[in-house]
mmCIF file of C-alpha atoms and ligand atoms in Angstrom:
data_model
loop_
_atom_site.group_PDB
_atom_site.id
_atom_site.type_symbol
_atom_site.label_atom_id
_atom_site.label_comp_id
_atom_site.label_asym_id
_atom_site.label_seq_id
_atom_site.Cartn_x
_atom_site.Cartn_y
_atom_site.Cartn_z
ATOM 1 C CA UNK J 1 39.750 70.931 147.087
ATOM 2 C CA UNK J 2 40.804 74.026 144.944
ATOM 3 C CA UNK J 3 38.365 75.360 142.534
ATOM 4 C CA UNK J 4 39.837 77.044 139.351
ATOM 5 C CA UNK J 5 38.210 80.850 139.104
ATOM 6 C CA UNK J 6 39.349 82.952 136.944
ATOM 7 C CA UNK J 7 38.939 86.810 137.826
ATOM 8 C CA UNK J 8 37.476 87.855 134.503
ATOM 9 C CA UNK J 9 35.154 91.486 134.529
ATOM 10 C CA UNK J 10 33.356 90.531 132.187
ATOM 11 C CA UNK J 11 32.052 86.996 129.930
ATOM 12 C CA UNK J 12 32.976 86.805 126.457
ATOM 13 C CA UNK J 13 32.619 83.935 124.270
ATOM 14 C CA UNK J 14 37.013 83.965 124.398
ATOM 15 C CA UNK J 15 36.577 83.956 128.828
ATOM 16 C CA UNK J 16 34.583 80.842 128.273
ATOM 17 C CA UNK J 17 36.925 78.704 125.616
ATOM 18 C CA UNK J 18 39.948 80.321 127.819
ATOM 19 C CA UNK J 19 38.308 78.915 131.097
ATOM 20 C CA UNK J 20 38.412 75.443 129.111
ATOM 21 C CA UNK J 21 42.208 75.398 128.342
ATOM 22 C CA UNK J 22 42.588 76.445 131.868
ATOM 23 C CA UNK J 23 40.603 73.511 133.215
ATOM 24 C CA UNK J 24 38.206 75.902 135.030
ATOM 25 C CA UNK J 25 34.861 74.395 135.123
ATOM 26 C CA UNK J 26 31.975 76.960 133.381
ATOM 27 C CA UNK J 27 28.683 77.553 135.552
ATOM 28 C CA UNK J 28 25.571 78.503 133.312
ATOM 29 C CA UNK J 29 21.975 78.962 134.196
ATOM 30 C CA UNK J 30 18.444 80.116 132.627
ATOM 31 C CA UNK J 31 16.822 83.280 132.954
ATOM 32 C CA UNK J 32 14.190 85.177 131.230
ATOM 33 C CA UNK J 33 13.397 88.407 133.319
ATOM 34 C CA UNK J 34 15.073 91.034 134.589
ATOM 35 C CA UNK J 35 15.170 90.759 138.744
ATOM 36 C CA UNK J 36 16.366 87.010 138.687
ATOM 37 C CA UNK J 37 19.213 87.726 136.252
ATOM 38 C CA UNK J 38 20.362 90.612 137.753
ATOM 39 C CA UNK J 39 20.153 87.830 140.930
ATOM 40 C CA UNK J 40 22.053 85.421 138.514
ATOM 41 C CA UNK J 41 24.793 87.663 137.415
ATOM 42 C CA UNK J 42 25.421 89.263 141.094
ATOM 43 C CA UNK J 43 25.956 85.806 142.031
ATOM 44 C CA UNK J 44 28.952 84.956 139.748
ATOM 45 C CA UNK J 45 27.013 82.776 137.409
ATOM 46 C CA UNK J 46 29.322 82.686 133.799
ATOM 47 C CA UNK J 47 26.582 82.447 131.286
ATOM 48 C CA UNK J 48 22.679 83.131 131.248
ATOM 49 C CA UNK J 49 20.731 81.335 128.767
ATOM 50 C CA UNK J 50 17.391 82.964 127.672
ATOM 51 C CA UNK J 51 16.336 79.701 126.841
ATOM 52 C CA UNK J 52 13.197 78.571 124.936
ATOM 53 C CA UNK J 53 12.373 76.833 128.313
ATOM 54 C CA UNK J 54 10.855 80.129 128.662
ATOM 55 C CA UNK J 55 7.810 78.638 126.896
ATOM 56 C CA UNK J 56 7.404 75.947 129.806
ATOM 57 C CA UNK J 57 8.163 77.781 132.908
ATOM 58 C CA UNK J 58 7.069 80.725 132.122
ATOM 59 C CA UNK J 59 4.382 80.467 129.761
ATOM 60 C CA UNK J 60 2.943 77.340 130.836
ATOM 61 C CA UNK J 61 3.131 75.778 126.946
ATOM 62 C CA UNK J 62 3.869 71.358 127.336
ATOM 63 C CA UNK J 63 6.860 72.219 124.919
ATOM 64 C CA UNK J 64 9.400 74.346 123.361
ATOM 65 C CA UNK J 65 7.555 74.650 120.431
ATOM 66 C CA UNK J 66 4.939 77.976 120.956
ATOM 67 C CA UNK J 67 7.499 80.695 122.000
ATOM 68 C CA UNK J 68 8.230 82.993 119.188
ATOM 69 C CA UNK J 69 10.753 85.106 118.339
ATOM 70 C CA UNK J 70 9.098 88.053 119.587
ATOM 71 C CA UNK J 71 8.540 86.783 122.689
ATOM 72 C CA UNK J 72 12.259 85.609 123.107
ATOM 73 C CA UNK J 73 13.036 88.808 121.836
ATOM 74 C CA UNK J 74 11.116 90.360 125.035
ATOM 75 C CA UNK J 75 12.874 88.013 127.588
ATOM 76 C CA UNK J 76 16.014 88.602 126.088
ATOM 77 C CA UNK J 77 15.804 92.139 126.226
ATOM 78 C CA UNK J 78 14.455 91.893 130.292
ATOM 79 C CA UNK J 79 17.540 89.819 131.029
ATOM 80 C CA UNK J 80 20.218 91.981 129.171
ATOM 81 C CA UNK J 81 19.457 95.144 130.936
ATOM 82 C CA UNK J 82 19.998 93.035 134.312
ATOM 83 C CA UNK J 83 23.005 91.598 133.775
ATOM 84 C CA UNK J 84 26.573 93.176 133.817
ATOM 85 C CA UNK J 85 29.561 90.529 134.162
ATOM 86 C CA UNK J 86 27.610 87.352 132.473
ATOM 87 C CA UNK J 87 27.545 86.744 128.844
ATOM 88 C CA UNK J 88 24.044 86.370 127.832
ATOM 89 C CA UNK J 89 22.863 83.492 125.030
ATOM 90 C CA UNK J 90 19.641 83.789 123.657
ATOM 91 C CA UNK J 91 17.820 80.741 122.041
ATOM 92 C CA UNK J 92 16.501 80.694 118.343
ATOM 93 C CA UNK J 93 13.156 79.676 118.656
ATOM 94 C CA UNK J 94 11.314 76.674 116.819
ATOM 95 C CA UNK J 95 10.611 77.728 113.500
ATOM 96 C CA UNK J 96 12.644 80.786 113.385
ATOM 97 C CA UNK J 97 15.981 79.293 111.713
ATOM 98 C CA UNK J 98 14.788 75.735 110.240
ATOM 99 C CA UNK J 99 12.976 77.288 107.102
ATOM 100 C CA UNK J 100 16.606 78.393 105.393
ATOM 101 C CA UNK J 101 20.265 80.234 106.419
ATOM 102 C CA UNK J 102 18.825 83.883 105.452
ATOM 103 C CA UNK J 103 15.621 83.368 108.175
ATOM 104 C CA UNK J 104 18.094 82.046 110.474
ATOM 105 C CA UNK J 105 20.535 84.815 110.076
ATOM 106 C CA UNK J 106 17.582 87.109 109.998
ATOM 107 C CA UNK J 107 16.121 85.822 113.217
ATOM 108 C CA UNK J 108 20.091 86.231 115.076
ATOM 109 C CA UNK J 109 20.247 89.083 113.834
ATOM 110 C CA UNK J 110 17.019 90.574 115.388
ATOM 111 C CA UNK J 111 17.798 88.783 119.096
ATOM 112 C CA UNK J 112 21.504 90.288 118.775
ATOM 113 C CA UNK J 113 20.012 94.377 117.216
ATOM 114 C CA UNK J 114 16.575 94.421 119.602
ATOM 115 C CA UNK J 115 17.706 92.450 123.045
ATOM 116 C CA UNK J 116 21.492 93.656 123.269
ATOM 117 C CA UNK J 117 22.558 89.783 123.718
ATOM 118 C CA UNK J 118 25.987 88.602 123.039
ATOM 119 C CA UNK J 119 25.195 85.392 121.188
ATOM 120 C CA UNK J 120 22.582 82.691 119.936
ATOM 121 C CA UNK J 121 21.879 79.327 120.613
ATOM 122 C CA UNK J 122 20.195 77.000 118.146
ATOM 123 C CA UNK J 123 19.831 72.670 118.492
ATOM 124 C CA UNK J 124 20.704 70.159 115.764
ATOM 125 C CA UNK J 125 23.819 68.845 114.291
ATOM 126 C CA UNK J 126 25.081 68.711 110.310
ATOM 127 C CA UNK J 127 21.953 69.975 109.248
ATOM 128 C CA UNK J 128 22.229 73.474 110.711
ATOM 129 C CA UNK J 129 25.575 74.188 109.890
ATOM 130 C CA UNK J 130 24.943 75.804 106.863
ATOM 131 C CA UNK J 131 22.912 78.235 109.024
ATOM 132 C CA UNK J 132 25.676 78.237 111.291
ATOM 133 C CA UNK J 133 28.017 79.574 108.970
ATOM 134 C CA UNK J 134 25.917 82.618 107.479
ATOM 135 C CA UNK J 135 24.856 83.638 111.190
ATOM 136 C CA UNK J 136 28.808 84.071 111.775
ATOM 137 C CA UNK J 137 29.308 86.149 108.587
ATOM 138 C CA UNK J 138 27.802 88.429 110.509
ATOM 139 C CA UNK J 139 29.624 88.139 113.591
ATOM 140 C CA UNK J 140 26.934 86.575 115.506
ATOM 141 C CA UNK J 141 28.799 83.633 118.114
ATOM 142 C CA UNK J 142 26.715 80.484 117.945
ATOM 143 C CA UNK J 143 26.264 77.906 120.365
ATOM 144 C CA UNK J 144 24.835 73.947 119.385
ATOM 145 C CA UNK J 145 23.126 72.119 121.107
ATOM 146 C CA UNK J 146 22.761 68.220 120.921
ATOM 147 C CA UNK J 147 21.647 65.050 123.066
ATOM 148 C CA UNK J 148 17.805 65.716 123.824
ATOM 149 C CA UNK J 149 16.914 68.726 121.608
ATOM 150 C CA UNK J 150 13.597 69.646 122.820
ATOM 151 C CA UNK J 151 12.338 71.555 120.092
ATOM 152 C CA UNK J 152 11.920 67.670 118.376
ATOM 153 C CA UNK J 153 10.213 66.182 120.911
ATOM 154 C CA UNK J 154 7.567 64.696 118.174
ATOM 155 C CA UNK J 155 10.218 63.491 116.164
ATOM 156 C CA UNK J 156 11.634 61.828 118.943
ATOM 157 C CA UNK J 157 8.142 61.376 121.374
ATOM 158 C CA UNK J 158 10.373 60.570 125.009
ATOM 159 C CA UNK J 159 12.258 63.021 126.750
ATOM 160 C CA UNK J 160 14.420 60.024 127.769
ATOM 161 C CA UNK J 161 18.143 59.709 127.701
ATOM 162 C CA UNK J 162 19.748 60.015 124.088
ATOM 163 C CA UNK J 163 22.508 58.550 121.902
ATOM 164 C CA UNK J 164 22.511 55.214 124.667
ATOM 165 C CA UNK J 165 22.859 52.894 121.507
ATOM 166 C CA UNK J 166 25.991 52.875 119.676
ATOM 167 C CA UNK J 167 25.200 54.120 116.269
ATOM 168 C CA UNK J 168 23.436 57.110 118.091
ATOM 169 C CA UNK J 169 26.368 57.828 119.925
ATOM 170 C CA UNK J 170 28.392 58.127 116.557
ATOM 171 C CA UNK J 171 26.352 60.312 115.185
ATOM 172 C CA UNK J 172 26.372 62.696 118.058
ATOM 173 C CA UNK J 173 29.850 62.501 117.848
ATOM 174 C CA UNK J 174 30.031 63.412 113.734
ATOM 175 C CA UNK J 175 27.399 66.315 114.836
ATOM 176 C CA UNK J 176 29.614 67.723 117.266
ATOM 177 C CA UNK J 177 32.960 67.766 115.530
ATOM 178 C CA UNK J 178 30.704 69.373 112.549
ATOM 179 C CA UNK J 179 29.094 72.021 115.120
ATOM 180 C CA UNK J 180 32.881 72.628 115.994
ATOM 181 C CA UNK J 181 34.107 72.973 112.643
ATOM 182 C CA UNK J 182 31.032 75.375 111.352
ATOM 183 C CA UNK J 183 32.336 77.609 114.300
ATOM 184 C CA UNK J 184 30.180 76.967 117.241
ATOM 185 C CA UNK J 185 32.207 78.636 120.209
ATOM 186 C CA UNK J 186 30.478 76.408 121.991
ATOM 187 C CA UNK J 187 28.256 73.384 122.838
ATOM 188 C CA UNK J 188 25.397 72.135 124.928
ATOM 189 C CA UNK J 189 24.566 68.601 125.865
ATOM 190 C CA UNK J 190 21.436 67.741 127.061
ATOM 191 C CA UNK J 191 20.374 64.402 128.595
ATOM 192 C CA UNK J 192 22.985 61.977 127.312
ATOM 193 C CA UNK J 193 25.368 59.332 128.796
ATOM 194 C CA UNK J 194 28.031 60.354 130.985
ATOM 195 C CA UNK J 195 30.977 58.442 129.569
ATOM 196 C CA UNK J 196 29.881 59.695 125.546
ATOM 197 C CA UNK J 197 29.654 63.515 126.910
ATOM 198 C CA UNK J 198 33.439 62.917 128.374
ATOM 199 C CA UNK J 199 34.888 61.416 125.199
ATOM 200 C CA UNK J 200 32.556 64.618 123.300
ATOM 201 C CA UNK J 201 34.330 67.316 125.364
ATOM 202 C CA UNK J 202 37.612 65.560 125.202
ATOM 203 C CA UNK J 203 37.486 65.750 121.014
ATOM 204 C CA UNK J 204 36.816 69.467 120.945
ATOM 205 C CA UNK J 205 38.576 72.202 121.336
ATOM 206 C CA UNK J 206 34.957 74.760 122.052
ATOM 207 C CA UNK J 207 33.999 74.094 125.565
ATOM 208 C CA UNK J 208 31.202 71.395 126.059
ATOM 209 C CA UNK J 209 28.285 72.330 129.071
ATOM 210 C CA UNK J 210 26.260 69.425 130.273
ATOM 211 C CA UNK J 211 22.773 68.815 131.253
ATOM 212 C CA UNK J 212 21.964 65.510 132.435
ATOM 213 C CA UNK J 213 25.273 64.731 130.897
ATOM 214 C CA UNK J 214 27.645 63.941 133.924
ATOM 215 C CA UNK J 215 30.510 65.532 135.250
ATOM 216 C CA UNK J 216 33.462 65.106 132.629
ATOM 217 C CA UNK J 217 32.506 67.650 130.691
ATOM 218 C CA UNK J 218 33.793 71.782 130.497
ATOM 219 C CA UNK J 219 30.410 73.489 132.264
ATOM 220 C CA UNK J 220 27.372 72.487 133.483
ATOM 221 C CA UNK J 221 23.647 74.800 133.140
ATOM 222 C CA UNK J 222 20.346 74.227 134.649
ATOM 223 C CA UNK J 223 17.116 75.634 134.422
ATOM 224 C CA UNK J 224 16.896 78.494 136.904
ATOM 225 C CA UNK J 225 13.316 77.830 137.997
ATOM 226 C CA UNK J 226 14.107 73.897 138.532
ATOM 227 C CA UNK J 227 17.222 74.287 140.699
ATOM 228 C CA UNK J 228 15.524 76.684 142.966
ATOM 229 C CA UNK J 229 12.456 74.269 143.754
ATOM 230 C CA UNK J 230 10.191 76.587 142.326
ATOM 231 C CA UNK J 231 9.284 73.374 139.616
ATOM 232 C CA UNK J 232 8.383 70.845 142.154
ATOM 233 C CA UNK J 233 6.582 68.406 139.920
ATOM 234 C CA UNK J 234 9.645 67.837 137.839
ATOM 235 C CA UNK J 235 12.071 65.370 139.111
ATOM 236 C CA UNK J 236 14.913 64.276 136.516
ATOM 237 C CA UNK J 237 18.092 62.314 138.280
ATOM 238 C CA UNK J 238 20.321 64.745 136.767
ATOM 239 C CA UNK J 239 18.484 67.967 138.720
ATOM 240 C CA UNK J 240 20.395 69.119 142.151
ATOM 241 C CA UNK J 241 17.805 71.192 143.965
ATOM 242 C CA UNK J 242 19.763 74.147 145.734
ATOM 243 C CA UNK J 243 16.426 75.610 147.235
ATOM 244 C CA UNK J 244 12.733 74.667 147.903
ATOM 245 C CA UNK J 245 10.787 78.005 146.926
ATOM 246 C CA UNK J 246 7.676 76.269 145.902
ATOM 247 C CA UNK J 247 7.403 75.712 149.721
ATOM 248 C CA UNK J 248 9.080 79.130 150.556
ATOM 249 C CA UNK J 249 6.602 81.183 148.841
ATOM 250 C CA UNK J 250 3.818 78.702 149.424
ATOM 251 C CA UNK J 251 4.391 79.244 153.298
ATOM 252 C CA UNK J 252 4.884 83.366 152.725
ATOM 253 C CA UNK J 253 1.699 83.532 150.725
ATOM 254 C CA UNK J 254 -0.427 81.706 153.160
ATOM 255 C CA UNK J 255 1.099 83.521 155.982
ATOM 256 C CA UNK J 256 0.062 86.578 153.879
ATOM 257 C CA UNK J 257 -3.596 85.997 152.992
ATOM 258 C CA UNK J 258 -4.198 84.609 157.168
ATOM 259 C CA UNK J 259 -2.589 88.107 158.040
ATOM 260 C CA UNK J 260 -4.927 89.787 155.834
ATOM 261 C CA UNK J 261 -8.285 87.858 157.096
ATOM 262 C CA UNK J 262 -7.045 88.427 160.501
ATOM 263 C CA UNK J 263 -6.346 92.664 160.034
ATOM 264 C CA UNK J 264 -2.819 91.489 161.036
ATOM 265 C CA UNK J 265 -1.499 92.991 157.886
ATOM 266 C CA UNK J 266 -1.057 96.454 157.776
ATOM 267 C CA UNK J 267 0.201 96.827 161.561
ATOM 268 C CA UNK J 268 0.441 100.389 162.930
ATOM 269 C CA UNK J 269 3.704 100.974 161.934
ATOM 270 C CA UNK J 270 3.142 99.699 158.153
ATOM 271 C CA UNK J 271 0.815 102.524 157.741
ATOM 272 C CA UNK J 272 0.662 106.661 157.145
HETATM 273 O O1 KIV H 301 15.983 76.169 126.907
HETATM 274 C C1 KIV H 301 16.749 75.758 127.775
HETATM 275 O O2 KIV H 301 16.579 75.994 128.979
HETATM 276 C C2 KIV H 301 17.894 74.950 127.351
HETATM 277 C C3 KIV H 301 18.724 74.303 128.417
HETATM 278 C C4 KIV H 301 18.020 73.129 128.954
HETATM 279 C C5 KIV H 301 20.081 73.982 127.952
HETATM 280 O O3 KIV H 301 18.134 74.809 126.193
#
């Protein structure tokens, strides 16, 4: 089979909405330091997303919710100085754009002047696009971001599949064409079913990437650390593991520590 791939130098929101008129599929995955993105970007990936997963793999935190601007602020900045060809989207935290449009145009506006990103991502439907448009006054792309929204897991209380019932799916539907018409370049969706995420990307013009939302829509993203097997309690059916490096570096550290007990580690040569 022939895979579309365009030859672009460099991501910019108009690479990805041209790669969707072209029918060439969008690849985008997390990161939030500077060695793995500058992995990430080597490798061809189209987008990074500094998401606000940040706050579970690498913080530790249960949810979305603890990570602060700051702190996004400092991954953002790690994973920008990596990356060359990618185009780098940066999420606004939980509690850093809900308040009112000016904190949410102040908070973009601090990920875009102190991390050197190229754009921010922020979840919910009609209800932030008010935000949405203020943010772009200032020439700040946005990306949505609907389905399973993590930052209201309380609200919600499952991280199981959304918008399965029909009035659900409507609404997701409204939410997206209203996403589309604030001027969201583009749009995630997380954790919905297949057939709904089709007819979603089919209805919009901006380019729709799926998580857990099947293969008929314009790009799909994972979480860096779960595709790699570094996350090996987490199991969802939508996750493809591409590596085991829980077990890797499981293997290399124990190999490490019995080399050290053993004065196998330094050998002659590893030494001045
Ligand atoms: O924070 C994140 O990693 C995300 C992706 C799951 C889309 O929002």
């Amino acid at each position: 089979m022939s895979v579309a791939r365009s030859d672009f130098k460099k991501i910019t929101t108009n690479s990805v909405q041209e790669m969707k008129r072209n029918g060439e599929k969008i690849s985008m995955l997390t990161a939030y330091d500077y060695t793995l993105a500058g992995i990430v970007d080597k490798a061809g990936v189209d987008v990074i997303l500094v998401g606000d997963s940040a706050s579970n793999v690498m913080a530790g935190h249960e949810t979305t919710l603890p990570i602060t601007l700051d702190q996004m602020i400092y991954h953002a900045g790690a994973v920008v100085r990596a990356v060359k060809r990618a185009l780098v989207v940066v999420d606004l935290p939980f509690g850093s754009y809900q308040g009112n449009s000016k904190e949410a145009l102040n908070s973009a506006i601090r990920i875009m002047k102190e991390s050197g990103a190229h754009a921010v991502k922020m979840e919910g439907g009609v209800e932030v696009t008010e935000s949405i448009r203020r943010i772009l006054t200032a020439g700040i792309p946005v990306m949505g971001h609907l389905g399973l929204t993590p930052q209201s897991i309380y609200k919600f209380g499952t991280y199981t599949v959304r918008a399965k019932e029909e009035a659900e799916a409507e609404k997701l539907l409204d939410d997206a064409r209203a996403l589309e018409d604030a001027g969201c370049f583009s749009l995630v969706l997380e954790k919905i079913p297949a057939q709904l995420a089709q007819e979603v990307a089919a209805n919009l013009s901006i380019p729709v990437i799926g998580i857990g939302a099947g293969a008929g829509v314009d790009g799909q993203v994972l979480v860096l650390h779960d595709m790699l097997g570094m996350t090996h309690e987490f199991h969802p059916r939508f996750l493809r593991r591409y590596l085991d490096l829980y077990g890797q570096i499981n293997g290399a550290v124990q190999q490490y520590v019995e080399d050290v007990k053993k004065v196998d580690f330094p050998n002659q040569k590893e030494q001045y």
